[in-house]
mmCIF file of N, CA and C and ligand atoms in Angstrom:
data_model
loop_
_atom_site.group_PDB
_atom_site.id
_atom_site.type_symbol
_atom_site.label_atom_id
_atom_site.label_comp_id
_atom_site.label_asym_id
_atom_site.label_seq_id
_atom_site.Cartn_x
_atom_site.Cartn_y
_atom_site.Cartn_z
ATOM 1 N N MET A 9 -23.989 8.798 24.535
ATOM 2 C CA MET A 9 -22.760 8.235 25.104
ATOM 3 C C MET A 9 -21.678 9.293 25.213
ATOM 4 N N ALA A 10 -21.699 10.226 24.284
ATOM 5 C CA ALA A 10 -20.639 11.237 24.283
ATOM 6 C C ALA A 10 -20.712 12.067 25.555
ATOM 7 N N GLU A 11 -19.582 12.453 26.030
ATOM 8 C CA GLU A 11 -19.557 13.303 27.209
ATOM 9 C C GLU A 11 -20.033 14.698 26.850
ATOM 10 N N GLU A 12 -20.569 15.361 27.815
ATOM 11 C CA GLU A 12 -20.931 16.769 27.608
ATOM 12 C C GLU A 12 -19.686 17.542 27.212
ATOM 13 N N PRO A 13 -19.762 18.305 26.165
ATOM 14 C CA PRO A 13 -18.581 19.084 25.801
ATOM 15 C C PRO A 13 -18.263 20.106 26.882
ATOM 16 N N GLN A 14 -17.012 20.298 27.110
ATOM 17 C CA GLN A 14 -16.588 21.265 28.129
ATOM 18 C C GLN A 14 -16.237 22.581 27.451
ATOM 19 N N PHE A 15 -16.982 23.570 27.776
ATOM 20 C CA PHE A 15 -16.682 24.888 27.206
ATOM 21 C C PHE A 15 -15.790 25.672 28.150
ATOM 22 N N PRO A 16 -14.873 26.403 27.611
ATOM 23 C CA PRO A 16 -14.066 27.251 28.482
ATOM 24 C C PRO A 16 -14.941 28.342 29.088
ATOM 25 N N PRO A 17 -14.596 28.850 30.235
ATOM 26 C CA PRO A 17 -15.401 29.926 30.840
ATOM 27 C C PRO A 17 -15.442 31.155 29.931
ATOM 28 N N LEU A 18 -16.563 31.809 29.941
ATOM 29 C CA LEU A 18 -16.723 32.999 29.100
ATOM 30 C C LEU A 18 -16.740 34.241 29.995
ATOM 31 N N PRO A 19 -15.610 34.877 30.124
ATOM 32 C CA PRO A 19 -15.529 36.016 31.056
ATOM 33 C C PRO A 19 -16.404 37.195 30.641
ATOM 34 N N ASP A 20 -16.773 37.247 29.376
ATOM 35 C CA ASP A 20 -17.537 38.410 28.902
ATOM 36 C C ASP A 20 -18.970 38.439 29.426
ATOM 37 N N ILE A 21 -19.528 37.260 29.713
ATOM 38 C CA ILE A 21 -20.955 37.210 30.070
ATOM 39 C C ILE A 21 -21.241 38.045 31.310
ATOM 40 N N GLY A 22 -20.353 37.966 32.306
ATOM 41 C CA GLY A 22 -20.552 38.765 33.513
ATOM 42 C C GLY A 22 -20.640 40.245 33.196
ATOM 43 N N ASP A 23 -19.789 40.688 32.309
ATOM 44 C CA ASP A 23 -19.803 42.105 31.932
ATOM 45 C C ASP A 23 -21.124 42.489 31.293
ATOM 46 N N ILE A 24 -21.617 41.609 30.421
ATOM 47 C CA ILE A 24 -22.872 41.914 29.724
ATOM 48 C C ILE A 24 -24.018 41.995 30.724
ATOM 49 N N LEU A 25 -24.041 41.051 31.670
ATOM 50 C CA LEU A 25 -25.116 41.064 32.668
ATOM 51 C C LEU A 25 -25.045 42.313 33.523
ATOM 52 N N ASP A 26 -23.834 42.698 33.912
ATOM 53 C CA ASP A 26 -23.683 43.924 34.694
ATOM 54 C C ASP A 26 -24.266 45.104 33.941
ATOM 55 N N ARG A 27 -23.955 45.129 32.682
ATOM 56 C CA ARG A 27 -24.409 46.236 31.855
ATOM 57 C C ARG A 27 -25.938 46.250 31.799
ATOM 58 N N LYS A 28 -26.528 45.067 31.669
ATOM 59 C CA LYS A 28 -27.993 45.010 31.587
ATOM 60 C C LYS A 28 -28.635 45.414 32.902
ATOM 61 N N ASP A 29 -27.972 45.083 34.013
ATOM 62 C CA ASP A 29 -28.526 45.474 35.301
ATOM 63 C C ASP A 29 -28.493 46.974 35.471
ATOM 64 N N ARG A 30 -27.432 47.541 34.987
ATOM 65 C CA ARG A 30 -27.194 48.945 35.300
ATOM 66 C C ARG A 30 -27.888 49.870 34.298
ATOM 67 N N PHE A 31 -27.940 49.446 33.044
ATOM 68 C CA PHE A 31 -28.487 50.332 32.023
ATOM 69 C C PHE A 31 -29.946 49.993 31.731
ATOM 70 N N GLU A 32 -30.664 50.961 31.303
ATOM 71 C CA GLU A 32 -32.039 50.731 30.889
ATOM 72 C C GLU A 32 -32.127 50.956 29.384
ATOM 73 N N GLN A 33 -32.804 50.022 28.722
ATOM 74 C CA GLN A 33 -32.954 50.170 27.284
ATOM 75 C C GLN A 33 -34.140 51.075 26.992
ATOM 76 N N LYS A 34 -33.871 52.062 26.190
ATOM 77 C CA LYS A 34 -34.942 52.984 25.808
ATOM 78 C C LYS A 34 -35.158 52.859 24.310
ATOM 79 N N LYS A 35 -36.374 52.527 23.930
ATOM 80 C CA LYS A 35 -36.667 52.363 22.510
ATOM 81 C C LYS A 35 -37.488 53.538 22.015
ATOM 82 N N THR A 36 -37.143 53.984 20.834
ATOM 83 C CA THR A 36 -37.816 55.136 20.253
ATOM 84 C C THR A 36 -38.262 54.791 18.844
ATOM 85 N N ALA A 37 -39.461 55.208 18.496
ATOM 86 C CA ALA A 37 -39.953 55.045 17.132
ATOM 87 C C ALA A 37 -39.992 56.418 16.466
ATOM 88 N N VAL A 38 -39.511 56.486 15.236
ATOM 89 C CA VAL A 38 -39.581 57.738 14.485
ATOM 90 C C VAL A 38 -40.798 57.656 13.570
ATOM 91 N N LEU A 39 -41.713 58.590 13.754
ATOM 92 C CA LEU A 39 -42.958 58.593 12.983
ATOM 93 C C LEU A 39 -42.864 59.587 11.844
ATOM 94 N N LYS A 40 -43.525 59.245 10.747
ATOM 95 C CA LYS A 40 -43.593 60.185 9.635
ATOM 96 C C LYS A 40 -45.044 60.341 9.205
ATOM 97 N N CYS A 41 -45.429 61.578 9.002
ATOM 98 C CA CYS A 41 -46.799 61.879 8.599
ATOM 99 C C CYS A 41 -46.854 62.032 7.078
ATOM 100 N N ARG A 42 -47.783 61.315 6.459
ATOM 101 C CA ARG A 42 -47.907 61.427 4.999
ATOM 102 C C ARG A 42 -48.599 62.731 4.597
ATOM 103 N N GLU A 43 -49.329 63.300 5.525
ATOM 104 C CA GLU A 43 -50.105 64.501 5.227
ATOM 105 C C GLU A 43 -49.219 65.757 5.189
ATOM 106 N N CYS A 44 -48.522 66.004 6.296
ATOM 107 C CA CYS A 44 -47.737 67.243 6.380
ATOM 108 C C CYS A 44 -46.235 66.991 6.307
ATOM 109 N N LYS A 45 -45.846 65.721 6.153
ATOM 110 C CA LYS A 45 -44.435 65.322 6.018
ATOM 111 C C LYS A 45 -43.619 65.554 7.293
ATOM 112 N N ALA A 46 -44.310 65.764 8.384
ATOM 113 C CA ALA A 46 -43.576 65.919 9.647
ATOM 114 C C ALA A 46 -42.942 64.594 10.035
ATOM 115 N N LYS A 47 -41.826 64.706 10.705
ATOM 116 C CA LYS A 47 -41.108 63.525 11.160
ATOM 117 C C LYS A 47 -40.652 63.797 12.575
ATOM 118 N N TYR A 48 -41.050 62.937 13.488
ATOM 119 C CA TYR A 48 -40.667 63.186 14.879
ATOM 120 C C TYR A 48 -40.625 61.869 15.652
ATOM 121 N N PRO A 49 -39.819 61.825 16.703
ATOM 122 C CA PRO A 49 -39.721 60.614 17.518
ATOM 123 C C PRO A 49 -40.771 60.579 18.619
ATOM 124 N N ARG A 50 -41.173 59.412 18.968
ATOM 125 C CA ARG A 50 -41.988 59.245 20.168
ATOM 126 C C ARG A 50 -41.614 57.897 20.795
ATOM 127 N N GLU A 51 -42.005 57.741 22.045
ATOM 128 C CA GLU A 51 -41.642 56.546 22.787
ATOM 129 C C GLU A 51 -42.180 55.295 22.100
ATOM 130 N N PHE A 52 -41.353 54.269 22.028
ATOM 131 C CA PHE A 52 -41.751 53.002 21.432
ATOM 132 C C PHE A 52 -42.932 52.410 22.199
ATOM 133 N N LYS A 53 -43.904 51.892 21.452
ATOM 134 C CA LYS A 53 -45.031 51.205 22.092
ATOM 135 C C LYS A 53 -45.032 49.751 21.652
ATOM 136 N N GLU A 54 -45.570 48.895 22.526
ATOM 137 C CA GLU A 54 -45.645 47.465 22.237
ATOM 138 C C GLU A 54 -46.366 47.245 20.904
ATOM 139 N N GLY A 55 -45.792 46.435 20.031
ATOM 140 C CA GLY A 55 -46.433 46.142 18.744
ATOM 141 C C GLY A 55 -45.957 47.036 17.613
ATOM 142 N N ASP A 56 -45.121 48.001 17.932
ATOM 143 C CA ASP A 56 -44.581 48.866 16.875
ATOM 144 C C ASP A 56 -43.612 48.100 15.976
ATOM 145 N N TYR A 57 -43.657 48.391 14.693
ATOM 146 C CA TYR A 57 -42.649 47.859 13.783
ATOM 147 C C TYR A 57 -42.496 48.832 12.615
ATOM 148 N N VAL A 58 -41.370 48.732 11.930
ATOM 149 C CA VAL A 58 -41.072 49.671 10.851
ATOM 150 C C VAL A 58 -42.090 49.504 9.722
ATOM 151 N N PHE A 59 -42.547 50.613 9.192
ATOM 152 C CA PHE A 59 -43.547 50.720 8.111
ATOM 153 C C PHE A 59 -44.981 50.465 8.578
ATOM 154 N N LYS A 60 -45.167 50.304 9.885
ATOM 155 C CA LYS A 60 -46.525 50.120 10.394
ATOM 156 C C LYS A 60 -47.326 51.409 10.221
ATOM 157 N N ASN A 61 -48.573 51.261 9.825
ATOM 158 C CA ASN A 61 -49.488 52.403 9.785
ATOM 159 C C ASN A 61 -50.153 52.560 11.140
ATOM 160 N N LEU A 62 -50.041 53.743 11.687
ATOM 161 C CA LEU A 62 -50.627 53.984 13.009
ATOM 162 C C LEU A 62 -52.024 54.569 12.836
ATOM 163 N N LYS A 63 -52.985 53.676 12.743
ATOM 164 C CA LYS A 63 -54.352 54.118 12.436
ATOM 165 C C LYS A 63 -55.020 54.830 13.604
ATOM 166 N N ASP A 64 -54.572 54.510 14.813
ATOM 167 C CA ASP A 64 -55.263 55.084 15.975
ATOM 168 C C ASP A 64 -54.462 56.205 16.640
ATOM 169 N N GLU A 65 -53.505 56.746 15.900
ATOM 170 C CA GLU A 65 -52.778 57.886 16.443
ATOM 171 C C GLU A 65 -52.871 59.054 15.470
ATOM 172 N N ALA A 66 -53.006 60.234 16.015
ATOM 173 C CA ALA A 66 -53.071 61.423 15.173
ATOM 174 C C ALA A 66 -51.711 62.105 15.138
ATOM 175 N N CYS A 67 -51.408 62.715 14.022
ATOM 176 C CA CYS A 67 -50.156 63.447 13.881
ATOM 177 C C CYS A 67 -50.136 64.611 14.861
ATOM 178 N N LYS A 68 -49.016 64.758 15.553
ATOM 179 C CA LYS A 68 -48.973 65.841 16.547
ATOM 180 C C LYS A 68 -48.782 67.211 15.881
ATOM 181 N N GLU A 69 -48.393 67.217 14.614
ATOM 182 C CA GLU A 69 -48.215 68.487 13.914
ATOM 183 C C GLU A 69 -49.509 68.976 13.269
ATOM 184 N N CYS A 70 -50.127 68.125 12.455
ATOM 185 C CA CYS A 70 -51.316 68.580 11.712
ATOM 186 C C CYS A 70 -52.601 67.928 12.221
ATOM 187 N N ASN A 71 -52.455 66.986 13.191
ATOM 188 C CA ASN A 71 -53.602 66.371 13.832
ATOM 189 C C ASN A 71 -54.431 65.470 12.911
ATOM 190 N N SER A 72 -53.897 65.085 11.767
ATOM 191 C CA SER A 72 -54.614 64.166 10.887
ATOM 192 C C SER A 72 -54.593 62.757 11.455
ATOM 193 N N ASP A 73 -55.689 62.039 11.269
ATOM 194 C CA ASP A 73 -55.741 60.642 11.675
ATOM 195 C C ASP A 73 -55.229 59.748 10.555
ATOM 196 N N ALA A 74 -54.671 58.614 10.962
ATOM 197 C CA ALA A 74 -54.303 57.548 10.023
ATOM 198 C C ALA A 74 -53.333 58.010 8.943
ATOM 199 N N THR A 75 -52.481 58.942 9.260
ATOM 200 C CA THR A 75 -51.477 59.377 8.281
ATOM 201 C C THR A 75 -50.064 59.057 8.747
ATOM 202 N N LEU A 76 -49.947 58.509 9.943
ATOM 203 C CA LEU A 76 -48.612 58.254 10.479
ATOM 204 C C LEU A 76 -48.137 56.850 10.146
ATOM 205 N N THR A 77 -46.887 56.764 9.748
ATOM 206 C CA THR A 77 -46.238 55.460 9.626
ATOM 207 C C THR A 77 -44.928 55.505 10.406
ATOM 208 N N ILE A 78 -44.480 54.342 10.825
ATOM 209 C CA ILE A 78 -43.208 54.269 11.542
ATOM 210 C C ILE A 78 -42.096 54.136 10.519
ATOM 211 N N GLU A 79 -41.203 55.089 10.560
ATOM 212 C CA GLU A 79 -40.123 55.071 9.581
ATOM 213 C C GLU A 79 -38.892 54.362 10.125
ATOM 214 N N GLU A 80 -38.707 54.425 11.410
ATOM 215 C CA GLU A 80 -37.483 53.889 11.988
ATOM 216 C C GLU A 80 -37.717 53.579 13.458
ATOM 217 N N ILE A 81 -37.075 52.526 13.935
ATOM 218 C CA ILE A 81 -37.096 52.229 15.370
ATOM 219 C C ILE A 81 -35.663 52.060 15.817
ATOM 220 N N TYR A 82 -35.306 52.727 16.866
ATOM 221 C CA TYR A 82 -33.958 52.546 17.389
ATOM 222 C C TYR A 82 -33.994 52.435 18.900
ATOM 223 N N SER A 83 -32.938 51.863 19.451
ATOM 224 C CA SER A 83 -32.874 51.738 20.903
ATOM 225 C C SER A 83 -31.531 52.243 21.389
ATOM 226 N N GLU A 84 -31.542 52.730 22.580
ATOM 227 C CA GLU A 84 -30.298 53.208 23.187
ATOM 228 C C GLU A 84 -30.278 52.774 24.638
ATOM 229 N N TRP A 85 -29.087 52.652 25.169
ATOM 230 C CA TRP A 85 -28.932 52.250 26.566
ATOM 231 C C TRP A 85 -28.722 53.495 27.402
ATOM 232 N N ILE A 86 -29.591 53.662 28.367
ATOM 233 C CA ILE A 86 -29.508 54.835 29.230
ATOM 234 C C ILE A 86 -28.917 54.414 30.564
ATOM 235 N N ASP A 87 -27.976 55.168 31.055
ATOM 236 C CA ASP A 87 -27.431 54.931 32.378
ATOM 237 C C ASP A 87 -28.256 55.732 33.370
ATOM 238 N N PRO A 88 -29.041 55.044 34.194
ATOM 239 C CA PRO A 88 -29.947 55.774 35.102
ATOM 240 C C PRO A 88 -29.204 56.607 36.123
ATOM 241 N N LYS A 89 -27.941 56.279 36.366
ATOM 242 C CA LYS A 89 -27.189 57.054 37.362
ATOM 243 C C LYS A 89 -26.729 58.390 36.816
ATOM 244 N N LYS A 90 -26.633 58.472 35.499
ATOM 245 C CA LYS A 90 -26.232 59.747 34.888
ATOM 246 C C LYS A 90 -27.463 60.607 34.661
ATOM 247 N N LYS A 91 -27.292 61.876 34.943
ATOM 248 C CA LYS A 91 -28.453 62.733 34.743
ATOM 249 C C LYS A 91 -28.178 63.726 33.611
HETATM 250 ZN ZN1 LIG B 7 -49.076 65.649 9.964
#
């Protein structure tokens, strides 16, 4: 019976959408090798999460298998128009 609540217009939403159209989100995972202690970033892959053991990837420094874990994942917004 209650009427639909009337929300005031939200001017910010347009700005957020513009930003999403214009910017591209780039996700990066920071990998750490238990073998040689190397730490380096690589492009985020689907299914990555922090503390995941990467059994099917070899360390790019010492080439050991199954020694990499994801230490950190971060994302940044890239403006494709800027070079
Ligand atoms: Zn290594």
